[in-house]
N, CA, C and O atoms as a CHARMM CRD file, in Angstrom:
* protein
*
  268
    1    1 UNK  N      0.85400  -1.16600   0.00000 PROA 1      0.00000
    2    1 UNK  CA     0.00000   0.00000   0.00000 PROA 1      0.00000
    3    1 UNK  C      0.89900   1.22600   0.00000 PROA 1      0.00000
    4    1 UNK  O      1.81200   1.24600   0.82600 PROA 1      0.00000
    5    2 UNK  N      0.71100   2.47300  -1.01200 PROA 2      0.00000
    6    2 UNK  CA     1.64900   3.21700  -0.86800 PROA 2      0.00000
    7    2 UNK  C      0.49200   4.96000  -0.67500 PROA 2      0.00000
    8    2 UNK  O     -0.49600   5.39700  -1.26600 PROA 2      0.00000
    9    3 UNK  N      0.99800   5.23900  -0.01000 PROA 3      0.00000
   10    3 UNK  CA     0.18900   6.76300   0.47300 PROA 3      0.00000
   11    3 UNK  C      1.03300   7.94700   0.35700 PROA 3      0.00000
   12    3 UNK  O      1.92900   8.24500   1.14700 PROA 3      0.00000
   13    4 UNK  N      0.67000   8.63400  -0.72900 PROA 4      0.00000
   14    4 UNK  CA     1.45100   9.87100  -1.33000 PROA 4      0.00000
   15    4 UNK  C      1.09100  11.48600  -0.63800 PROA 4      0.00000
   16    4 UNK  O      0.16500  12.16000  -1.09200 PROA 4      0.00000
   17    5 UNK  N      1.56500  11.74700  -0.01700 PROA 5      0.00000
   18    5 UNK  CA     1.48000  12.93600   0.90300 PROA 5      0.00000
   19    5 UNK  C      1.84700  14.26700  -0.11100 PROA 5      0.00000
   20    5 UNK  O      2.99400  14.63200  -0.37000 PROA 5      0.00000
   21    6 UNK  N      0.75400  14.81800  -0.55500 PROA 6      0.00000
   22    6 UNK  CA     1.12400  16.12500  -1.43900 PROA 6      0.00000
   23    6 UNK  C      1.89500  17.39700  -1.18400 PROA 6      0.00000
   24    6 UNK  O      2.67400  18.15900  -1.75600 PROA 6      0.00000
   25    7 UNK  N      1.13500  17.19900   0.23200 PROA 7      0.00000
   26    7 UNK  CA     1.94800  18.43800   0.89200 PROA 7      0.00000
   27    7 UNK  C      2.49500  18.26400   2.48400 PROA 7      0.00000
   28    7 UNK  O      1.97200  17.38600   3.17100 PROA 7      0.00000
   29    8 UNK  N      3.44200  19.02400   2.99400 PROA 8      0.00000
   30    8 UNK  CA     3.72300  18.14900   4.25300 PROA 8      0.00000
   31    8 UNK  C      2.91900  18.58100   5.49900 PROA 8      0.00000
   32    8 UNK  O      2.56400  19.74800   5.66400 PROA 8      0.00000
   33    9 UNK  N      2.61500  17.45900   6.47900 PROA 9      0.00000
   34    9 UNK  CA     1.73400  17.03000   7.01600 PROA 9      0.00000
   35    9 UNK  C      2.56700  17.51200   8.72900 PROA 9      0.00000
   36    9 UNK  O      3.73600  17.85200   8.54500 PROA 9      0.00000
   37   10 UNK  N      2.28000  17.55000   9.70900 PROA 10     0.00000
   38   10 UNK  CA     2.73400  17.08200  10.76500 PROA 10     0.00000
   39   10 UNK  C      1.81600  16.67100  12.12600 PROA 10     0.00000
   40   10 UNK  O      0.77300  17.10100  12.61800 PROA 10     0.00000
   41   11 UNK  N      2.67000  15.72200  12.42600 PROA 11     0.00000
   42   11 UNK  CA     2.00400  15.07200  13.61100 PROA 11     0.00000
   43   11 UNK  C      0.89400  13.94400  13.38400 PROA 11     0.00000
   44   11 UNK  O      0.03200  13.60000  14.19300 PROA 11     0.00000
   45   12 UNK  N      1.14200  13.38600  11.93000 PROA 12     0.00000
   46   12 UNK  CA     0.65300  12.52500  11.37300 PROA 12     0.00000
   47   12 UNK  C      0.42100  11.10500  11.67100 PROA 12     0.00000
   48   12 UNK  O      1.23800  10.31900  11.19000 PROA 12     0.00000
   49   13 UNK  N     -0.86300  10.47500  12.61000 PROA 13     0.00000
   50   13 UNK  CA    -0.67400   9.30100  12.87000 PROA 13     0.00000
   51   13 UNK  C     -1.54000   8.01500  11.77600 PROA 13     0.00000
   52   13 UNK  O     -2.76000   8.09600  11.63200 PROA 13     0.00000
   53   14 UNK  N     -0.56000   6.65400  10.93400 PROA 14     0.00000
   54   14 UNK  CA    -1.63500   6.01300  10.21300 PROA 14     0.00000
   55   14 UNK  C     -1.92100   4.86600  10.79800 PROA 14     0.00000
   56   14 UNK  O     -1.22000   4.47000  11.72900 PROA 14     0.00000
   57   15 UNK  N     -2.77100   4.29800  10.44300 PROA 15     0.00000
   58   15 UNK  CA    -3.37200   3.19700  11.59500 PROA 15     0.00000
   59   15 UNK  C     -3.77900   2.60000  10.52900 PROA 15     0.00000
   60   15 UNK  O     -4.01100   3.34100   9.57500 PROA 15     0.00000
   61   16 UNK  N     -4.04600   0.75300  10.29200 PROA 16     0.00000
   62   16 UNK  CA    -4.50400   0.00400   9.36100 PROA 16     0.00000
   63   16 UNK  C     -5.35600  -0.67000  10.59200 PROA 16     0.00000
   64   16 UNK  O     -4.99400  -0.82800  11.75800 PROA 16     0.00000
   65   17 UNK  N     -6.63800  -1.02700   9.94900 PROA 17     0.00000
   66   17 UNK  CA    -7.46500  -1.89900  10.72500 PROA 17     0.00000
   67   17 UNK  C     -8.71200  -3.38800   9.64800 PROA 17     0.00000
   68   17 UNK  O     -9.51900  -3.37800   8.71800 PROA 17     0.00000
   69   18 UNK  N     -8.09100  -4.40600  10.60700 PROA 18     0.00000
   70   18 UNK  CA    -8.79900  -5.17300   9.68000 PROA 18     0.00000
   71   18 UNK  C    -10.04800  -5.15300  10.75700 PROA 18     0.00000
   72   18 UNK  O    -10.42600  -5.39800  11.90200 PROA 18     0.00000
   73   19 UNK  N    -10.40300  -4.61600   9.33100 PROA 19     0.00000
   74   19 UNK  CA   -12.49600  -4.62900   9.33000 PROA 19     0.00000
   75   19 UNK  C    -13.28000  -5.93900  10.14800 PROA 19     0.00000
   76   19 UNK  O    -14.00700  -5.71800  11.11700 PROA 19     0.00000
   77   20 UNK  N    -13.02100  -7.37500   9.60500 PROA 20     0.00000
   78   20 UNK  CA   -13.44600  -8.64500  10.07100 PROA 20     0.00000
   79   20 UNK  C    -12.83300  -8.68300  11.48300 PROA 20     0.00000
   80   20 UNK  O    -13.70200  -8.81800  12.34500 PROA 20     0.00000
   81   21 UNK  N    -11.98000  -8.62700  11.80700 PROA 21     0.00000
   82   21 UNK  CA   -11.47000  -8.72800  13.12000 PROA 21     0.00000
   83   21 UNK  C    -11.31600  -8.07900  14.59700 PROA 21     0.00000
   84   21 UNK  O    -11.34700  -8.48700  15.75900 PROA 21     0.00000
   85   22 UNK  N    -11.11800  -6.74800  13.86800 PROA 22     0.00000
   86   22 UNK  CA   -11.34000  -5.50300  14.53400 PROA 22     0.00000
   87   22 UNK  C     -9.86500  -4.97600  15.32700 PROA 22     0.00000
   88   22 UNK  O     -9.70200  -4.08100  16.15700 PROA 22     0.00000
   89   23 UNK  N     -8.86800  -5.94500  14.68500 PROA 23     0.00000
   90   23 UNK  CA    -7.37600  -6.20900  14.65400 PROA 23     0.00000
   91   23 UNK  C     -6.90100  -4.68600  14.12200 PROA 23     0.00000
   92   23 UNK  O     -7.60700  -4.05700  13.33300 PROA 23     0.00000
   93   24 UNK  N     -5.52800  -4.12100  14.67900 PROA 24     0.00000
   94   24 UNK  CA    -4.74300  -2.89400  14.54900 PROA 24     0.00000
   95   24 UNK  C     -3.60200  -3.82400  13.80000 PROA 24     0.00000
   96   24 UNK  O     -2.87000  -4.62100  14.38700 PROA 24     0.00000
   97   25 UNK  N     -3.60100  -3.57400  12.47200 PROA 25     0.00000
   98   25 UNK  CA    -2.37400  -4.45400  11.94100 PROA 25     0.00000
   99   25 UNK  C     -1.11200  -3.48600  11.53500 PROA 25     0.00000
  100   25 UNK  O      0.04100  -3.79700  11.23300 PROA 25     0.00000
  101   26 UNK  N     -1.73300  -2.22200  11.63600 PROA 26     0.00000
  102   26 UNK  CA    -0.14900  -1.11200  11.44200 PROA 26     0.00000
  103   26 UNK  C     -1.15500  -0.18300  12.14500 PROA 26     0.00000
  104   26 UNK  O     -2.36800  -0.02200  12.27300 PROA 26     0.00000
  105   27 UNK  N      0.10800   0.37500  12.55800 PROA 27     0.00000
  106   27 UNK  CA    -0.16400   2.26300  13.26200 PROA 27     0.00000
  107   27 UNK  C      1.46700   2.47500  13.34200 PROA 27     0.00000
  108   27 UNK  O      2.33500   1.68000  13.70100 PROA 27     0.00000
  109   28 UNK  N      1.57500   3.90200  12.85500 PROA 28     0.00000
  110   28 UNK  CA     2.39900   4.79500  12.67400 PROA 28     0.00000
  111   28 UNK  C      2.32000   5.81300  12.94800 PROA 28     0.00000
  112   28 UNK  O      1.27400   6.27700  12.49600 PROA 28     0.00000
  113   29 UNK  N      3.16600   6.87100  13.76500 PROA 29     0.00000
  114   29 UNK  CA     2.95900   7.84700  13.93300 PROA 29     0.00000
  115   29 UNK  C      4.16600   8.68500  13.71300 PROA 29     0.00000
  116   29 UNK  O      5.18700   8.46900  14.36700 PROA 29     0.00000
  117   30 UNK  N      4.10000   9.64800  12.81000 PROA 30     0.00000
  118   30 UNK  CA     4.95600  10.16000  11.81200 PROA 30     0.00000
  119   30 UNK  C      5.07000  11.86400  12.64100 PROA 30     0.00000
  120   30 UNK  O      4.25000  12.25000  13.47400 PROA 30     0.00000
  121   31 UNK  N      6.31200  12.70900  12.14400 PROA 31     0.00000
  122   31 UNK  CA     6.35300  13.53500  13.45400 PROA 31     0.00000
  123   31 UNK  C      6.30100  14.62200  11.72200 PROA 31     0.00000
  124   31 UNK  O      5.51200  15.56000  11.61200 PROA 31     0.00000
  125   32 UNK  N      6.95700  14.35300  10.95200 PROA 32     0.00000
  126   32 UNK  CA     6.28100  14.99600   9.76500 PROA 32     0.00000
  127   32 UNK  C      6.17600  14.42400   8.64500 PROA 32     0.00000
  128   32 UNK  O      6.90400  13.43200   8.60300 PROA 32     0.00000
  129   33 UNK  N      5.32500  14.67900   7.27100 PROA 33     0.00000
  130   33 UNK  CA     5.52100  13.27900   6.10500 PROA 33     0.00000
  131   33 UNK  C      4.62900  14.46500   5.16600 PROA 33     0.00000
  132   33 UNK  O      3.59200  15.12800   5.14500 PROA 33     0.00000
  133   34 UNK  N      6.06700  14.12800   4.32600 PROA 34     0.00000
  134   34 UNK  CA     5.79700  14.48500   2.77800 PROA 34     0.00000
  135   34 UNK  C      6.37700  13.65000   1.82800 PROA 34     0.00000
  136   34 UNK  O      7.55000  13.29300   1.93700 PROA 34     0.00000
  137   35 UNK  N      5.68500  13.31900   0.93600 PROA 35     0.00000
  138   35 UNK  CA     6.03600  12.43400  -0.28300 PROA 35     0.00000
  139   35 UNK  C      5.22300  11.20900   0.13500 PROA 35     0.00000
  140   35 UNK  O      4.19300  11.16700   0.80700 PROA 35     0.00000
  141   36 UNK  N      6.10000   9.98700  -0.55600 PROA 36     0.00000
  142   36 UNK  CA     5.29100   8.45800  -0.55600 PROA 36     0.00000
  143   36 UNK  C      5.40700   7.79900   0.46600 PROA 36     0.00000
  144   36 UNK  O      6.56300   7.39600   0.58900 PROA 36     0.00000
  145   37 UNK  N      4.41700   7.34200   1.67000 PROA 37     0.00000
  146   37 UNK  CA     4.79700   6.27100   2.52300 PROA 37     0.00000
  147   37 UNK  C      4.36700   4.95100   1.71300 PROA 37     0.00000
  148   37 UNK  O      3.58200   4.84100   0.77100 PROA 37     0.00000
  149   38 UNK  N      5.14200   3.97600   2.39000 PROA 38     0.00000
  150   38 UNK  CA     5.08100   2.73500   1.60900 PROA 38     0.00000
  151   38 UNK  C      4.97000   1.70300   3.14900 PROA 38     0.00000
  152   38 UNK  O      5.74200   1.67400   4.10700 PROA 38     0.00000
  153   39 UNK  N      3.57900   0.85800   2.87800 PROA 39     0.00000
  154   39 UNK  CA     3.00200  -0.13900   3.83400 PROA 39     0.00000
  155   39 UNK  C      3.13600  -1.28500   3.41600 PROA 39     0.00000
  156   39 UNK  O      2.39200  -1.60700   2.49000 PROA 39     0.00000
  157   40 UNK  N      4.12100  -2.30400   3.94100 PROA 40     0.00000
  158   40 UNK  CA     3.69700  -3.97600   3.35500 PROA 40     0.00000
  159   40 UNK  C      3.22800  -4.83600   3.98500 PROA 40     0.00000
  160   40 UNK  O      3.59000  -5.33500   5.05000 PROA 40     0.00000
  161   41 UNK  N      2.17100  -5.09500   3.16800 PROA 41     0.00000
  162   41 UNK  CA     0.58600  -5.76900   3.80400 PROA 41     0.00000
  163   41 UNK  C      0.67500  -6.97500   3.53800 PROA 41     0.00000
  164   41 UNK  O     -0.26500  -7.73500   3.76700 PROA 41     0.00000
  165   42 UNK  N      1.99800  -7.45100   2.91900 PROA 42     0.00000
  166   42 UNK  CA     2.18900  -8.90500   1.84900 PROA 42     0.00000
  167   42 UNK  C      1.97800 -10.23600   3.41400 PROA 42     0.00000
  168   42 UNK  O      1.88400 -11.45900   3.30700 PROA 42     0.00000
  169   43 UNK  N      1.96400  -9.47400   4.59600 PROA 43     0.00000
  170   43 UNK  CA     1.59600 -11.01500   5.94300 PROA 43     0.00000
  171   43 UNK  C      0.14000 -10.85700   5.78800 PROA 43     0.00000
  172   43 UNK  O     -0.62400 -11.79000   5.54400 PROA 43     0.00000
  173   44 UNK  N     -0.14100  -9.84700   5.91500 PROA 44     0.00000
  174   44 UNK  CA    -1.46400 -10.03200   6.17800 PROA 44     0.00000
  175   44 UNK  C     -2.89600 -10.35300   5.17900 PROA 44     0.00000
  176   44 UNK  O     -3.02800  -9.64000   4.18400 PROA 44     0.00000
  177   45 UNK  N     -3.80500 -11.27800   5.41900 PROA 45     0.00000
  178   45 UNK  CA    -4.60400 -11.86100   5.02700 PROA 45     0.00000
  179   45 UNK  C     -5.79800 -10.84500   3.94100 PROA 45     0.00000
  180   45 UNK  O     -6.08100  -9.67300   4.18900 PROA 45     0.00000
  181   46 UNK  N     -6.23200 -11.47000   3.00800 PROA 46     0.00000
  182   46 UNK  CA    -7.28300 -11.62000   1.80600 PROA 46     0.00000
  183   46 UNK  C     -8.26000 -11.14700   2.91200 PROA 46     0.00000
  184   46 UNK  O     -8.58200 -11.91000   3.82300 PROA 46     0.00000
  185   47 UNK  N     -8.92600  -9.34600   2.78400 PROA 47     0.00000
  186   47 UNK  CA   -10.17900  -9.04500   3.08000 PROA 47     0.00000
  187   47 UNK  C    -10.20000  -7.91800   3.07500 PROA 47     0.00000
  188   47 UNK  O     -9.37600  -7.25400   2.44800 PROA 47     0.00000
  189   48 UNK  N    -11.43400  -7.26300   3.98500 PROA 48     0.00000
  190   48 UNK  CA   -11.26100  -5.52600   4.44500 PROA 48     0.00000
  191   48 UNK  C    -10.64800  -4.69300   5.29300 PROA 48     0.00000
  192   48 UNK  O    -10.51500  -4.71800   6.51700 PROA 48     0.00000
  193   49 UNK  N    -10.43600  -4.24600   4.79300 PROA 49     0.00000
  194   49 UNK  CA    -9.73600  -2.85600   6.49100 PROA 49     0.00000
  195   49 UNK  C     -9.89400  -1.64800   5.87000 PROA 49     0.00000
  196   49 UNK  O    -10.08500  -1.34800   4.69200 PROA 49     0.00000
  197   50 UNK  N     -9.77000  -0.94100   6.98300 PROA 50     0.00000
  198   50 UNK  CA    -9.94800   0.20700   7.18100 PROA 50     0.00000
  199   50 UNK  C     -8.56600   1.10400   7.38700 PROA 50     0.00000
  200   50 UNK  O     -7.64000   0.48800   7.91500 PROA 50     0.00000
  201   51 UNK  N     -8.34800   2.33600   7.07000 PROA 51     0.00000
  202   51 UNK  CA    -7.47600   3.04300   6.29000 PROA 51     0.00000
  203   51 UNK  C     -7.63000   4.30200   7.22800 PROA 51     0.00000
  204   51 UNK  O     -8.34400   5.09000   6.60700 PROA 51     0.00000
  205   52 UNK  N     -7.29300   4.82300   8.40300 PROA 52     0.00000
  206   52 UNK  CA    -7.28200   6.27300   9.72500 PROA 52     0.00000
  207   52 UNK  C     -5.86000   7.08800   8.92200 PROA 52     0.00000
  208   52 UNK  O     -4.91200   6.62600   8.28800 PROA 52     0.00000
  209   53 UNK  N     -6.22100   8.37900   9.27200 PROA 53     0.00000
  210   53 UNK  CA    -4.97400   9.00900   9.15400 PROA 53     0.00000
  211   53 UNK  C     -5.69800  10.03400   9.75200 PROA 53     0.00000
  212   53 UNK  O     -6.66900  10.54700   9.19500 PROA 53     0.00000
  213   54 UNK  N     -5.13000  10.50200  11.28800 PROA 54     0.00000
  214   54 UNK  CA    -5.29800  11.69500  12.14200 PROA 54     0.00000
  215   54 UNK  C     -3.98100  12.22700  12.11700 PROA 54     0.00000
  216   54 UNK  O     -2.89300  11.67200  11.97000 PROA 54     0.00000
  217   55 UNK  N     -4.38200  13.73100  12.33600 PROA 55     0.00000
  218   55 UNK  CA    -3.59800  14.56600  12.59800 PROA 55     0.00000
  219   55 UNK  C     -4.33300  15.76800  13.20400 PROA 55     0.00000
  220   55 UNK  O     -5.54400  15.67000  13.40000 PROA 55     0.00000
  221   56 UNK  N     -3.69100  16.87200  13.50800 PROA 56     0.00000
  222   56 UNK  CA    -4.57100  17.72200  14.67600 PROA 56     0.00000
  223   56 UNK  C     -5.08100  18.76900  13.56900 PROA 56     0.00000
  224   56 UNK  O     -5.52100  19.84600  13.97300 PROA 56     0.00000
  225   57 UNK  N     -5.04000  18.48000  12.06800 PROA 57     0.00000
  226   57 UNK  CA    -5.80900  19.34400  11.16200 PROA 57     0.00000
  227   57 UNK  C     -6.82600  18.56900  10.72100 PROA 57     0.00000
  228   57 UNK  O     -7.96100  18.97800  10.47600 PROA 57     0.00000
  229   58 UNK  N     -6.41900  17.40100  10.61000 PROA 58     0.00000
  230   58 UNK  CA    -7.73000  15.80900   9.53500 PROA 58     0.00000
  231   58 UNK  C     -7.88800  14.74700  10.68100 PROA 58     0.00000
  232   58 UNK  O     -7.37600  14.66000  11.79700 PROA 58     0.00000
  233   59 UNK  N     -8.42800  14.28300  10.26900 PROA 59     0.00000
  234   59 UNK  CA    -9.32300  12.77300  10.67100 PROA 59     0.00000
  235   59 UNK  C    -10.65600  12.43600   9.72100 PROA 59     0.00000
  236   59 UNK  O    -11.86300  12.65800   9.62300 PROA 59     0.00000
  237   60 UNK  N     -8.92400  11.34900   8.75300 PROA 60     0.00000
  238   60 UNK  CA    -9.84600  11.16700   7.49500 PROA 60     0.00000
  239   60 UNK  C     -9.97000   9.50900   7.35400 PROA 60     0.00000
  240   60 UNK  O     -9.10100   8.92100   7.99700 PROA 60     0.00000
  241   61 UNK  N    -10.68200   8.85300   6.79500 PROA 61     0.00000
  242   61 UNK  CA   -11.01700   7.46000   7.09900 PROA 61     0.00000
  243   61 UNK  C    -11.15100   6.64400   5.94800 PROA 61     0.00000
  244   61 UNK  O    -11.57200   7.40200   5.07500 PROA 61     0.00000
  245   62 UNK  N    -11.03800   5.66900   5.54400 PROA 62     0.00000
  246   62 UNK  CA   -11.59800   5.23700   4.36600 PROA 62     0.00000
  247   62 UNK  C    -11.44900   3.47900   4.25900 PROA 62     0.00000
  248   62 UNK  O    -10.61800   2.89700   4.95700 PROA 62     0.00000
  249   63 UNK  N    -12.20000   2.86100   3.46600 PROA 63     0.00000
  250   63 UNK  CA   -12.13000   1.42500   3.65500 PROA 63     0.00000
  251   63 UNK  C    -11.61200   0.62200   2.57900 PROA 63     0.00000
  252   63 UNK  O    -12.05300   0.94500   1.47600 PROA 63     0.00000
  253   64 UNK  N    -10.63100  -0.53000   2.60100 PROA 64     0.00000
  254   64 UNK  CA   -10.23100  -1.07700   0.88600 PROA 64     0.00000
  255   64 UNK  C     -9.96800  -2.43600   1.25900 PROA 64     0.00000
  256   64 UNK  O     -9.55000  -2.83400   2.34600 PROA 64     0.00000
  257   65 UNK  N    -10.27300  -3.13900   0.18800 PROA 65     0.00000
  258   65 UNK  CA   -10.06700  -4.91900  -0.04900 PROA 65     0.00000
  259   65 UNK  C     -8.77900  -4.99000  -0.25300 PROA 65     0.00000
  260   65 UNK  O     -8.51300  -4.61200  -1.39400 PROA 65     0.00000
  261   66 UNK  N     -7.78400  -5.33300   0.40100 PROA 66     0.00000
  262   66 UNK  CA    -6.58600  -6.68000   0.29200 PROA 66     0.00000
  263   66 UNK  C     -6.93700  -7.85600  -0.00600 PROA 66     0.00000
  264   66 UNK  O     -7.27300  -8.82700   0.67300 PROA 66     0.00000
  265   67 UNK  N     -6.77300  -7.58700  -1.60700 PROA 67     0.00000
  266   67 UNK  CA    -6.48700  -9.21700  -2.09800 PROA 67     0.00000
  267   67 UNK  C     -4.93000  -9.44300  -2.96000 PROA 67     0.00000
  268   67 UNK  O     -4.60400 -10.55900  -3.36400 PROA 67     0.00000
């Protein structure tokens, strides 16, 4: 999974959550981030999760299939 930061961010925390489980399979918390973060999801299992990225400007959310 790769997440392209347009402009720079700070105090950026990302969090992966599988949906079926209700499992925290990444969280990161980034002190500033600009450009591409890059996530490898290649352990973890065929389904949904959920996609957090807070910071003290956003708290934005979104959901995607790993297959």
């Amino acid at each position: 999974l790769s997440l392209d930061f347009l402009s720079k961010l700070s105090g950026v925390t990302v969090t992966i959550i599988n949906i079926e489980t209700n499992d925290i399979i990444y969280q990161h918390a980034l002190a500033t981030c600009i450009g591409i973060l890059s996530i490898d999801l290649s352990t973890e299992k065929v389904g949904n999760y959920s996609l957090e990225l807070v910071s003290g400007d956003y708290d934005l959310s979104g959901n995607f299939v790993f297959e």
